[in-house]
Amino acid sequence: RRRWMGVTARCRQLYRVWNAPGDEVTRRCGADARDYLIVQRLILCALLGACVPGLGILLPVAMHLGSGADIADANLDEANLFARTTVHHLPNDSPYLWAVVLTSAVAIVCVEWIADEIS
């Protein structure tokens, strides 16, 4: 019977695979495995490039601005916390909308650059 690998052992294994040189992967597993790992690394970088700005910039800005909204606003009450994480409650002339636009543009450039590297 095979035992399950612990979280630390799994993280160590993934770290070793992530840092394995291409020629070592080719020698042990073949060129297809090397290409697969290259694509997976680039996909992970693309996901991080899209998620980090959203979680690090957009979500805190939307939460901060949503928490200062009018208490009488039915869309932003405690029963609907998701509404505070979106930009629908920002006024059209708010300078914080530029944070959304610029962060989205950076995320798109990161993803497109990674997609270009893959192809």
Short mmCIF file of N, CA and C in Angstrom, two decimals:
data_model
loop_
_atom_site.label_atom_id
_atom_site.label_comp_id
_atom_site.label_asym_id
_atom_site.label_seq_id
_atom_site.Cartn_x
_atom_site.Cartn_y
_atom_site.Cartn_z
N ARG A 1 0.84 -1.19 0.00
CA ARG A 1 0.00 0.00 0.00
C ARG A 1 0.88 1.25 0.00
N ARG A 2 0.52 2.18 -0.85
CA ARG A 2 1.31 3.39 -0.99
C ARG A 2 0.82 4.48 -0.05
N ARG A 3 1.77 5.16 0.61
CA ARG A 3 1.42 6.25 1.53
C ARG A 3 1.30 7.56 0.77
N TRP A 4 0.47 8.45 1.28
CA TRP A 4 0.30 9.77 0.68
C TRP A 4 1.51 10.62 1.03
N MET A 5 1.91 11.44 0.09
CA MET A 5 3.04 12.34 0.30
C MET A 5 2.57 13.55 1.09
N GLY A 6 3.35 13.97 2.07
CA GLY A 6 3.01 15.14 2.87
C GLY A 6 3.15 16.43 2.08
N VAL A 7 2.65 17.50 2.65
CA VAL A 7 2.66 18.80 1.98
C VAL A 7 4.10 19.28 1.77
N THR A 8 4.94 19.14 2.79
CA THR A 8 6.33 19.60 2.65
C THR A 8 7.08 18.79 1.62
N ALA A 9 6.88 17.48 1.64
CA ALA A 9 7.55 16.64 0.64
C ALA A 9 7.07 16.97 -0.76
N ARG A 10 5.79 17.23 -0.92
CA ARG A 10 5.25 17.59 -2.24
C ARG A 10 5.82 18.93 -2.70
N CYS A 11 5.92 19.89 -1.79
CA CYS A 11 6.49 21.20 -2.14
C CYS A 11 7.96 21.07 -2.52
N ARG A 12 8.72 20.25 -1.79
CA ARG A 12 10.13 20.02 -2.14
C ARG A 12 10.24 19.38 -3.52
N GLN A 13 9.38 18.43 -3.80
CA GLN A 13 9.40 17.75 -5.09
C GLN A 13 9.08 18.74 -6.22
N LEU A 14 8.06 19.55 -6.04
CA LEU A 14 7.70 20.54 -7.06
C LEU A 14 8.81 21.57 -7.25
N TYR A 15 9.45 21.95 -6.17
CA TYR A 15 10.57 22.90 -6.25
C TYR A 15 11.72 22.30 -7.06
N ARG A 16 12.04 21.02 -6.82
CA ARG A 16 13.11 20.37 -7.58
C ARG A 16 12.74 20.26 -9.06
N VAL A 17 11.50 19.93 -9.35
CA VAL A 17 11.07 19.84 -10.75
C VAL A 17 11.11 21.22 -11.40
N TRP A 18 10.67 22.23 -10.69
CA TRP A 18 10.65 23.59 -11.23
C TRP A 18 12.06 24.05 -11.59
N ASN A 19 13.04 23.72 -10.75
CA ASN A 19 14.41 24.19 -10.96
C ASN A 19 15.27 23.21 -11.73
N ALA A 20 14.73 22.12 -12.20
CA ALA A 20 15.52 21.15 -12.97
C ALA A 20 15.94 21.76 -14.30
N PRO A 21 17.23 21.64 -14.64
CA PRO A 21 17.67 22.16 -15.94
C PRO A 21 17.07 21.35 -17.08
N GLY A 22 16.88 22.02 -18.22
CA GLY A 22 16.25 21.38 -19.37
C GLY A 22 16.99 20.16 -19.87
N ASP A 23 18.34 20.22 -19.84
CA ASP A 23 19.09 19.05 -20.32
C ASP A 23 18.94 17.85 -19.40
N GLU A 24 18.81 18.08 -18.10
CA GLU A 24 18.59 16.96 -17.17
C GLU A 24 17.21 16.33 -17.39
N VAL A 25 16.21 17.17 -17.59
CA VAL A 25 14.87 16.66 -17.86
C VAL A 25 14.86 15.88 -19.16
N THR A 26 15.55 16.40 -20.18
CA THR A 26 15.62 15.70 -21.46
C THR A 26 16.32 14.35 -21.30
N ARG A 27 17.41 14.32 -20.55
CA ARG A 27 18.14 13.08 -20.35
C ARG A 27 17.30 12.04 -19.61
N ARG A 28 16.56 12.48 -18.58
CA ARG A 28 15.78 11.53 -17.78
C ARG A 28 14.45 11.15 -18.40
N CYS A 29 13.76 12.13 -18.99
CA CYS A 29 12.37 11.90 -19.40
C CYS A 29 12.11 12.13 -20.88
N GLY A 30 13.00 12.78 -21.57
CA GLY A 30 12.79 13.02 -22.99
C GLY A 30 12.45 14.48 -23.29
N ALA A 31 12.49 14.79 -24.58
CA ALA A 31 12.26 16.18 -25.03
C ALA A 31 10.82 16.61 -24.80
N ASP A 32 9.88 15.67 -24.91
CA ASP A 32 8.47 16.04 -24.68
C ASP A 32 8.24 16.51 -23.25
N ALA A 33 8.88 15.84 -22.30
CA ALA A 33 8.74 16.24 -20.89
C ALA A 33 9.34 17.62 -20.67
N ARG A 34 10.50 17.89 -21.31
CA ARG A 34 11.13 19.21 -21.18
C ARG A 34 10.21 20.30 -21.72
N ASP A 35 9.64 20.05 -22.91
CA ASP A 35 8.73 21.03 -23.50
C ASP A 35 7.48 21.22 -22.65
N TYR A 36 6.97 20.14 -22.09
CA TYR A 36 5.79 20.22 -21.23
C TYR A 36 6.09 21.08 -20.00
N LEU A 37 7.25 20.87 -19.38
CA LEU A 37 7.60 21.66 -18.20
C LEU A 37 7.80 23.13 -18.54
N ILE A 38 8.37 23.40 -19.70
CA ILE A 38 8.54 24.79 -20.12
C ILE A 38 7.18 25.47 -20.26
N VAL A 39 6.25 24.79 -20.90
CA VAL A 39 4.91 25.36 -21.08
C VAL A 39 4.22 25.55 -19.73
N GLN A 40 4.35 24.57 -18.84
CA GLN A 40 3.71 24.69 -17.53
C GLN A 40 4.30 25.83 -16.72
N ARG A 41 5.61 26.02 -16.79
CA ARG A 41 6.23 27.15 -16.10
C ARG A 41 5.70 28.48 -16.62
N LEU A 42 5.58 28.58 -17.94
CA LEU A 42 5.08 29.82 -18.53
C LEU A 42 3.61 30.06 -18.20
N ILE A 43 2.82 28.99 -18.15
CA ILE A 43 1.41 29.14 -17.77
C ILE A 43 1.30 29.61 -16.33
N LEU A 44 2.12 29.06 -15.44
CA LEU A 44 2.10 29.51 -14.05
C LEU A 44 2.50 30.98 -13.95
N CYS A 45 3.50 31.39 -14.70
CA CYS A 45 3.90 32.80 -14.70
C CYS A 45 2.77 33.69 -15.22
N ALA A 46 2.06 33.22 -16.24
CA ALA A 46 0.94 34.01 -16.78
C ALA A 46 -0.17 34.13 -15.75
N LEU A 47 -0.48 33.04 -15.06
CA LEU A 47 -1.52 33.09 -14.02
C LEU A 47 -1.12 34.03 -12.89
N LEU A 48 0.13 33.96 -12.47
CA LEU A 48 0.58 34.87 -11.42
C LEU A 48 0.58 36.32 -11.90
N GLY A 49 0.97 36.53 -13.17
CA GLY A 49 0.95 37.88 -13.72
C GLY A 49 -0.44 38.47 -13.80
N ALA A 50 -1.45 37.61 -13.93
CA ALA A 50 -2.83 38.08 -13.98
C ALA A 50 -3.45 38.18 -12.59
N CYS A 51 -3.08 37.29 -11.68
CA CYS A 51 -3.73 37.25 -10.36
C CYS A 51 -3.13 38.23 -9.36
N VAL A 52 -1.82 38.36 -9.34
CA VAL A 52 -1.18 39.21 -8.33
C VAL A 52 -1.64 40.66 -8.40
N PRO A 53 -1.67 41.28 -9.60
CA PRO A 53 -2.18 42.66 -9.62
C PRO A 53 -3.65 42.76 -9.20
N GLY A 54 -4.44 41.78 -9.58
CA GLY A 54 -5.85 41.81 -9.19
C GLY A 54 -6.05 41.69 -7.69
N LEU A 55 -5.34 40.76 -7.09
CA LEU A 55 -5.48 40.56 -5.64
C LEU A 55 -4.72 41.61 -4.84
N GLY A 56 -3.61 42.10 -5.40
CA GLY A 56 -2.80 43.06 -4.65
C GLY A 56 -3.23 44.50 -4.81
N ILE A 57 -3.87 44.83 -5.92
CA ILE A 57 -4.24 46.23 -6.17
C ILE A 57 -5.75 46.40 -6.26
N LEU A 58 -6.38 45.67 -7.18
CA LEU A 58 -7.80 45.90 -7.44
C LEU A 58 -8.70 45.53 -6.27
N LEU A 59 -8.48 44.37 -5.69
CA LEU A 59 -9.35 43.95 -4.59
C LEU A 59 -9.26 44.88 -3.38
N PRO A 60 -8.05 45.26 -2.92
CA PRO A 60 -8.01 46.22 -1.80
C PRO A 60 -8.63 47.58 -2.12
N VAL A 61 -8.41 48.08 -3.35
CA VAL A 61 -9.01 49.37 -3.72
C VAL A 61 -10.53 49.27 -3.70
N ALA A 62 -11.07 48.21 -4.31
CA ALA A 62 -12.53 48.06 -4.35
C ALA A 62 -13.10 47.84 -2.95
N MET A 63 -12.42 47.06 -2.13
CA MET A 63 -12.92 46.81 -0.77
C MET A 63 -12.89 48.10 0.06
N HIS A 64 -11.80 48.86 -0.08
CA HIS A 64 -11.69 50.10 0.68
C HIS A 64 -12.76 51.11 0.27
N LEU A 65 -12.94 51.25 -1.02
CA LEU A 65 -13.94 52.20 -1.50
C LEU A 65 -15.36 51.69 -1.24
N GLY A 66 -15.54 50.38 -1.27
CA GLY A 66 -16.86 49.82 -1.00
C GLY A 66 -17.24 49.91 0.45
N SER A 67 -16.25 49.91 1.35
CA SER A 67 -16.58 49.99 2.78
C SER A 67 -17.03 51.38 3.17
N GLY A 68 -16.66 52.39 2.39
CA GLY A 68 -17.08 53.76 2.71
C GLY A 68 -18.37 54.16 2.02
N ALA A 69 -19.04 53.22 1.41
CA ALA A 69 -20.27 53.54 0.69
C ALA A 69 -21.39 53.88 1.65
N ASP A 70 -22.41 54.45 1.10
CA ASP A 70 -23.57 54.85 1.89
C ASP A 70 -24.22 53.61 2.53
N ILE A 71 -24.52 53.69 3.82
CA ILE A 71 -25.09 52.54 4.54
C ILE A 71 -26.47 52.20 3.99
N ALA A 72 -27.17 53.19 3.48
CA ALA A 72 -28.51 52.93 2.97
C ALA A 72 -28.50 52.21 1.62
N ASP A 73 -27.34 52.14 1.00
CA ASP A 73 -27.26 51.47 -0.30
C ASP A 73 -27.51 49.98 -0.12
N ALA A 74 -28.57 49.49 -0.71
CA ALA A 74 -28.96 48.09 -0.52
C ALA A 74 -27.99 47.13 -1.19
N ASN A 75 -27.29 47.58 -2.22
CA ASN A 75 -26.37 46.69 -2.91
C ASN A 75 -25.10 46.44 -2.13
N LEU A 76 -24.79 47.27 -1.17
CA LEU A 76 -23.53 47.14 -0.44
C LEU A 76 -23.73 46.76 1.03
N ASP A 77 -24.85 46.20 1.36
CA ASP A 77 -25.08 45.82 2.75
C ASP A 77 -24.26 44.58 3.09
N GLU A 78 -24.25 44.20 4.34
CA GLU A 78 -23.47 43.05 4.80
C GLU A 78 -23.94 41.75 4.17
N ALA A 79 -25.16 41.68 3.69
CA ALA A 79 -25.65 40.45 3.07
C ALA A 79 -25.08 40.27 1.67
N ASN A 80 -24.55 41.33 1.07
CA ASN A 80 -24.03 41.24 -0.28
C ASN A 80 -22.60 41.77 -0.32
N LEU A 81 -21.67 41.04 0.30
CA LEU A 81 -20.29 41.49 0.38
C LEU A 81 -19.59 41.47 -0.97
N PHE A 82 -20.06 40.62 -1.87
CA PHE A 82 -19.42 40.55 -3.19
C PHE A 82 -19.52 41.88 -3.93
N ALA A 83 -20.59 42.62 -3.73
CA ALA A 83 -20.76 43.89 -4.43
C ALA A 83 -19.65 44.87 -4.09
N ARG A 84 -19.07 44.75 -2.89
CA ARG A 84 -17.99 45.65 -2.52
C ARG A 84 -16.67 45.30 -3.19
N THR A 85 -16.56 44.13 -3.80
CA THR A 85 -15.31 43.74 -4.46
C THR A 85 -15.33 44.08 -5.95
N THR A 86 -16.40 44.66 -6.43
CA THR A 86 -16.50 45.02 -7.84
C THR A 86 -16.41 46.54 -7.99
N VAL A 87 -16.30 47.00 -9.21
CA VAL A 87 -16.15 48.44 -9.44
C VAL A 87 -17.47 49.12 -9.80
N HIS A 88 -18.58 48.40 -9.72
CA HIS A 88 -19.85 49.00 -10.14
C HIS A 88 -20.29 50.13 -9.22
N HIS A 89 -19.78 50.16 -8.00
CA HIS A 89 -20.20 51.21 -7.07
C HIS A 89 -19.32 52.46 -7.14
N LEU A 90 -18.27 52.44 -7.98
CA LEU A 90 -17.41 53.61 -8.11
C LEU A 90 -18.07 54.64 -9.02
N PRO A 91 -17.99 55.91 -8.70
CA PRO A 91 -18.54 56.93 -9.58
C PRO A 91 -17.77 56.98 -10.90
N ASN A 92 -18.43 57.41 -11.94
CA ASN A 92 -17.82 57.44 -13.27
C ASN A 92 -16.59 58.35 -13.35
N ASP A 93 -16.54 59.39 -12.53
CA ASP A 93 -15.41 60.31 -12.58
C ASP A 93 -14.35 60.00 -11.52
N SER A 94 -14.42 58.83 -10.89
CA SER A 94 -13.47 58.47 -9.85
C SER A 94 -12.09 58.19 -10.43
N PRO A 95 -11.04 58.75 -9.82
CA PRO A 95 -9.69 58.46 -10.31
C PRO A 95 -9.28 57.00 -10.05
N TYR A 96 -9.97 56.33 -9.16
CA TYR A 96 -9.64 54.93 -8.87
C TYR A 96 -10.00 54.00 -10.03
N LEU A 97 -10.85 54.45 -10.93
CA LEU A 97 -11.13 53.64 -12.12
C LEU A 97 -9.88 53.48 -12.98
N TRP A 98 -8.96 54.46 -12.92
CA TRP A 98 -7.71 54.32 -13.67
C TRP A 98 -6.86 53.19 -13.10
N ALA A 99 -6.95 52.95 -11.80
CA ALA A 99 -6.22 51.82 -11.22
C ALA A 99 -6.71 50.52 -11.82
N VAL A 100 -8.01 50.42 -12.03
CA VAL A 100 -8.58 49.22 -12.64
C VAL A 100 -8.10 49.08 -14.08
N VAL A 101 -8.14 50.17 -14.83
CA VAL A 101 -7.73 50.12 -16.24
C VAL A 101 -6.25 49.78 -16.37
N LEU A 102 -5.40 50.45 -15.61
CA LEU A 102 -3.96 50.22 -15.72
C LEU A 102 -3.57 48.83 -15.24
N THR A 103 -4.17 48.36 -14.16
CA THR A 103 -3.87 47.02 -13.67
C THR A 103 -4.32 45.97 -14.67
N SER A 104 -5.47 46.17 -15.26
CA SER A 104 -5.94 45.23 -16.29
C SER A 104 -5.00 45.23 -17.49
N ALA A 105 -4.53 46.39 -17.88
CA ALA A 105 -3.62 46.48 -19.01
C ALA A 105 -2.30 45.75 -18.71
N VAL A 106 -1.78 45.92 -17.51
CA VAL A 106 -0.54 45.23 -17.14
C VAL A 106 -0.76 43.72 -17.14
N ALA A 107 -1.88 43.26 -16.61
CA ALA A 107 -2.17 41.83 -16.60
C ALA A 107 -2.29 41.29 -18.01
N ILE A 108 -2.93 42.03 -18.90
CA ILE A 108 -3.09 41.57 -20.29
C ILE A 108 -1.73 41.52 -20.98
N VAL A 109 -0.88 42.50 -20.75
CA VAL A 109 0.45 42.50 -21.37
C VAL A 109 1.25 41.30 -20.87
N CYS A 110 1.17 41.01 -19.57
CA CYS A 110 1.89 39.85 -19.03
C CYS A 110 1.41 38.55 -19.66
N VAL A 111 0.12 38.38 -19.73
CA VAL A 111 -0.44 37.15 -20.29
C VAL A 111 -0.11 37.03 -21.77
N GLU A 112 -0.21 38.11 -22.51
CA GLU A 112 0.11 38.07 -23.94
C GLU A 112 1.59 37.79 -24.18
N TRP A 113 2.45 38.35 -23.36
CA TRP A 113 3.88 38.09 -23.49
C TRP A 113 4.18 36.62 -23.24
N ILE A 114 3.56 36.05 -22.20
CA ILE A 114 3.76 34.64 -21.89
C ILE A 114 3.19 33.78 -23.02
N ALA A 115 2.03 34.13 -23.54
CA ALA A 115 1.43 33.37 -24.63
C ALA A 115 2.32 33.40 -25.87
N ASP A 116 2.98 34.54 -26.11
CA ASP A 116 3.90 34.64 -27.22
C ASP A 116 5.12 33.75 -27.00
N GLU A 117 5.57 33.65 -25.76
CA GLU A 117 6.71 32.79 -25.44
C GLU A 117 6.35 31.32 -25.66
N ILE A 118 5.13 30.96 -25.37
CA ILE A 118 4.70 29.56 -25.51
C ILE A 118 4.64 29.17 -26.98
N SER A 119 4.13 30.07 -27.82
CA SER A 119 3.96 29.70 -29.23
C SER A 119 5.18 29.90 -30.07
#
